Amino acid sequence: MEMSETQIHILVNALMSACGFVVCYNIIPKFKTMFINAHLSGIDMSKRDKRKIPESQGMICGAIFLVIMFLFIPVPFYKHILTDNSEKSFPHHEYIEYIAALLSICCMIFLGFADDVLELKWRHKLFLPTMASLPLLMVYFVNFDSTVIIVPKPLRFYFGHDVNLGILYYVYMGMLAVFCTNAINILSGVNGLETGQSLIIALYPADVFVGDTFCYFSGMTFAVVAILGHFSKTMLLFFIPQVFNFIYSVPQLFKMVPCPRHRLPKYDPKSDKVEMSKTTFKYGNLNILGKLSVTVFRMLYLLEVKEGVGEDNQYMECNNMTLINLVLKFCGPLHEKTLVTFLLTFQILCSFLAFGIRYQLSKVFYDY
Amino acid sequence: MEMSETQIHILVNALMSACGFVVCYNIIPKFKTMFINAHLFGIDMSKRDKRQIPESQGMICGAIFLVIMFLFIPVPFYKHILTDNSEKSFPHHEYIEYIAALLSICCMIFLGFADDVLELKWRHKLFLPTMASLPLLMVYFVNFDSTVIIVPKPLRFYFGHDVNLGILYYVYMGMLAVFCTNAINILSGVNGLETGQSLIIALSVLIFNFMELNGCCREAHVFSIYFILPYTAVCLAIFIHNWYPADVFVGDTFCYFSGMTFAVVAILGHFSKTMLLFFIPQVFNFIYSVPQLFKMVPCPRHRLPKYDPKSDKVEMSKTTFKYRNLNILGKLSVTVFRMLYLLEVKEGVGEDNQYMECNNMTLINLVLKFCGPLHEKTLVTLLLTFQILCSFLAFGIRYQLSKVFYDY
């Protein structure tokens, strides 16, 4: 069966990726001691025995990913390399996309690791991913500079067939990197969830914690392929659970409702199950947006509220506003493994939904 | 005075680098607590008071360098960005050099930081810089693919006018990154030495680049200037904090970052031989260290000079062994160095008076051998003066002697 060149390149990439999987899978346990000695460890709060688990292991994934990519890059350009005097015909503009993408991803892996080690502040976490996207935006500008978006059919009456967002498109792409990174990061707290979200099956019980490094690495990789692959709207469709979790978390993230340091589910050693974690406050002390969020979520059955608690029975208690707590609200206390399985199943179902929207409903909203 | 476009770009780069210097200089003290809390600190062994000094500060330099470069990159391509429909005329092949260079440097900063935090093994330290050079080698191949070296006149009888090294040239370039990195790393151990030597090399390269702007490879040297100016800025910022008495330690991160930056400009600027001339003290220190690095002679964990709290001076650090237990290469090294007055040997020490004691084979110890115990500040000033003199020598060799060895 004759294979096109592209098919061969994809096959080579798949083989190299398979090798990368084997290397990565075997190497991670070998680095455990190194990470623990470097004080990069956490205690798993949802287990009975509080042993040290190495943190920031996402950094190993990132490093191996870079090695695979560095070794793979010559492959699509093989033909051009072998021909003499190929400088004029070498597709520099294509090669640039690879290199700029890898630069942005490499930068993020570095920042993620620095964040894990040094615990950078929020302003760093927003500023630095934006900086890391600059090479990407530059390449997009030079190669495509397409800032026109097609307006969905129902809105065409108001906006016309297409709208040129101009520089706003670049702002949107810059934000995409920041969003993907942090969206994965806040949907975390149970073993395997961050990695599960990113379609890698993690071990249970957890032998490793992935750390912010992994979230940064993953977020940027997704943003890169979405931007240079021109499918950022589809990428966002695949991020439906993360988007939902983000919107649901907004009142706490923006301090409209008090936000504790960790919103992890609460562990009960007796039953070996986890249950909703809660936050307490005085309803009267909330600002208008806080009161609005609590009321609206409550009406939509998205928030479990208990009134008349705390001192003087003046306080209100509600679950922390995360998707994890929401699942626990509907299913009651669960074993950690069950909980993460539910959440990942939800992620898979949302992916099916994403495909449905992309291919079916798009006939409704667009002309294809 | 009319300025050419390139002059304007260089000026913009210089201004951005100056801002980078101010930011870096001010930001370093602010991160001290963060690094100490992350257990990234060391104790200054050459001081009376053993307080905690934050380590790996080279990482801050690296991060600021990357930000400056990311913001600067559009500048040389400004003209192409503003013109509509410029996709066909955009000089992608030039742009690629910048991006690939930054990719290699970014990779090294990341690896350097990982090394500082995790304490990677030697095999990692050799493998990873080579991986990080791959984008660089690829770009060199695609853009230039020149693997021909001109043979120095005295050797032309044997080798001909020029020799095509082929793939060996790429091996040489790959090794350049590994070498520059580790060469700076092993000439260390006193306040201000790593940063000082790097600063002097950077300034030498900068002067060389400016001198060559009127020469044959103008574009290559402009490229080098665009990278070395920001590097010098962040290097100066950390040098001031690292100078005696040091407030910060730079860590392996700094050595990796510096080594790769120098390797990058040397390779894409086509002046790797001149770069090695600026590395004369590092090369000497490396050759002198070979017996210990390759375990021909026992090598202790640290070869720093020994501190004497009473006199507040440092003296040679030593290593003890039985002469007869050395292998043939070890015995040879000790004998040869001793004959060249490069090694201070005391015999008949240790238990049974059977052991031999010699100074650890580093340039620092060699200076202490000739000058006796010194105050740390004096020692590092002597070493940096030596570095400056070697730079003058490098310029002399490059411009004068090259008339002897080559046709220009």
mmCIF file with all atom_site columns, C-alpha atoms in Angstrom, chain B residues 41-53 55 189-191 244 246 249 302-310 312-315 317 376:
data_model
loop_
_atom_site.group_PDB
_atom_site.id
_atom_site.type_symbol
_atom_site.label_atom_id
_atom_site.label_alt_id
_atom_site.label_comp_id
_atom_site.label_asym_id
_atom_site.label_entity_id
_atom_site.label_seq_id
_atom_site.pdbx_PDB_ins_code
_atom_site.Cartn_x
_atom_site.Cartn_y
_atom_site.Cartn_z
_atom_site.occupancy
_atom_site.B_iso_or_equiv
_atom_site.pdbx_formal_charge
_atom_site.auth_seq_id
_atom_site.auth_comp_id
_atom_site.auth_asym_id
_atom_site.auth_atom_id
_atom_site.pdbx_PDB_model_num
ATOM 1  C CA . PHE B 1 41  ? 20.694 28.429 49.244 1.00 0.00 ? 41  PHE B CA 1
ATOM 2  C CA . GLY B 1 42  ? 24.286 27.821 50.120 1.00 0.00 ? 42  GLY B CA 1
ATOM 3  C CA . ILE B 1 43  ? 26.637 28.758 52.919 1.00 0.00 ? 43  ILE B CA 1
ATOM 4  C CA . ASP B 1 44  ? 29.602 30.891 51.966 1.00 0.00 ? 44  ASP B CA 1
ATOM 5  C CA . MET B 1 45  ? 32.480 28.716 53.125 1.00 0.00 ? 45  MET B CA 1
ATOM 6  C CA . SER B 1 46  ? 34.998 31.516 52.781 1.00 0.00 ? 46  SER B CA 1
ATOM 7  C CA . LYS B 1 47  ? 33.462 33.852 55.322 1.00 0.00 ? 47  LYS B CA 1
ATOM 8  C CA . ARG B 1 48  ? 33.591 33.949 59.099 1.00 0.00 ? 48  ARG B CA 1
ATOM 9  C CA . ASP B 1 49  ? 29.825 34.199 59.465 1.00 0.00 ? 49  ASP B CA 1
ATOM 10 C CA . LYS B 1 50  ? 28.036 31.307 57.835 1.00 0.00 ? 50  LYS B CA 1
ATOM 11 C CA . ARG B 1 51  ? 24.820 32.892 56.735 1.00 0.00 ? 51  ARG B CA 1
ATOM 12 C CA . GLN B 1 52  ? 22.464 31.568 54.038 1.00 0.00 ? 52  GLN B CA 1
ATOM 13 C CA . ILE B 1 53  ? 23.038 32.968 50.572 1.00 0.00 ? 53  ILE B CA 1
ATOM 14 C CA . GLU B 1 55  ? 21.547 30.112 45.144 1.00 0.00 ? 55  GLU B CA 1
ATOM 15 C CA . GLY B 1 189 ? 34.471 28.971 43.886 1.00 0.00 ? 189 GLY B CA 1
ATOM 16 C CA . VAL B 1 190 ? 35.223 32.543 44.878 1.00 0.00 ? 190 VAL B CA 1
ATOM 17 C CA . ASN B 1 191 ? 32.789 35.472 44.960 1.00 0.00 ? 191 ASN B CA 1
ATOM 18 C CA . TYR B 1 244 ? 32.701 40.306 47.273 1.00 0.00 ? 244 TYR B CA 1
ATOM 19 C CA . ALA B 1 246 ? 28.455 38.053 47.694 1.00 0.00 ? 246 ALA B CA 1
ATOM 20 C CA . PHE B 1 249 ? 25.197 32.785 44.338 1.00 0.00 ? 249 PHE B CA 1
ATOM 21 C CA . HIS B 1 302 ? 34.857 20.485 46.078 1.00 0.00 ? 302 HIS B CA 1
ATOM 22 C CA . ARG B 1 303 ? 38.122 21.983 45.016 1.00 0.00 ? 303 ARG B CA 1
ATOM 23 C CA . LEU B 1 304 ? 37.464 25.445 46.451 1.00 0.00 ? 304 LEU B CA 1
ATOM 24 C CA . PRO B 1 305 ? 40.372 27.217 48.108 1.00 0.00 ? 305 PRO B CA 1
ATOM 25 C CA . LYS B 1 306 ? 40.618 26.608 51.833 1.00 0.00 ? 306 LYS B CA 1
ATOM 26 C CA . TYR B 1 307 ? 39.500 29.412 54.124 1.00 0.00 ? 307 TYR B CA 1
ATOM 27 C CA . ASP B 1 308 ? 41.449 30.425 57.229 1.00 0.00 ? 308 ASP B CA 1
ATOM 28 C CA . PRO B 1 309 ? 39.133 32.363 59.600 1.00 0.00 ? 309 PRO B CA 1
ATOM 29 C CA . LYS B 1 310 ? 42.035 33.717 61.639 1.00 0.00 ? 310 LYS B CA 1
ATOM 30 C CA . ASP B 1 312 ? 40.575 35.994 56.719 1.00 0.00 ? 312 ASP B CA 1
ATOM 31 C CA . LYS B 1 313 ? 42.569 34.687 53.759 1.00 0.00 ? 313 LYS B CA 1
ATOM 32 C CA . VAL B 1 314 ? 42.204 31.730 51.442 1.00 0.00 ? 314 VAL B CA 1
ATOM 33 C CA . GLU B 1 315 ? 44.934 29.259 50.601 1.00 0.00 ? 315 GLU B CA 1
ATOM 34 C CA . SER B 1 317 ? 43.120 23.322 48.854 1.00 0.00 ? 317 SER B CA 1
ATOM 35 C CA . GLU B 1 376 ? 39.399 36.516 48.665 1.00 0.00 ? 376 GLU B CA 1
#
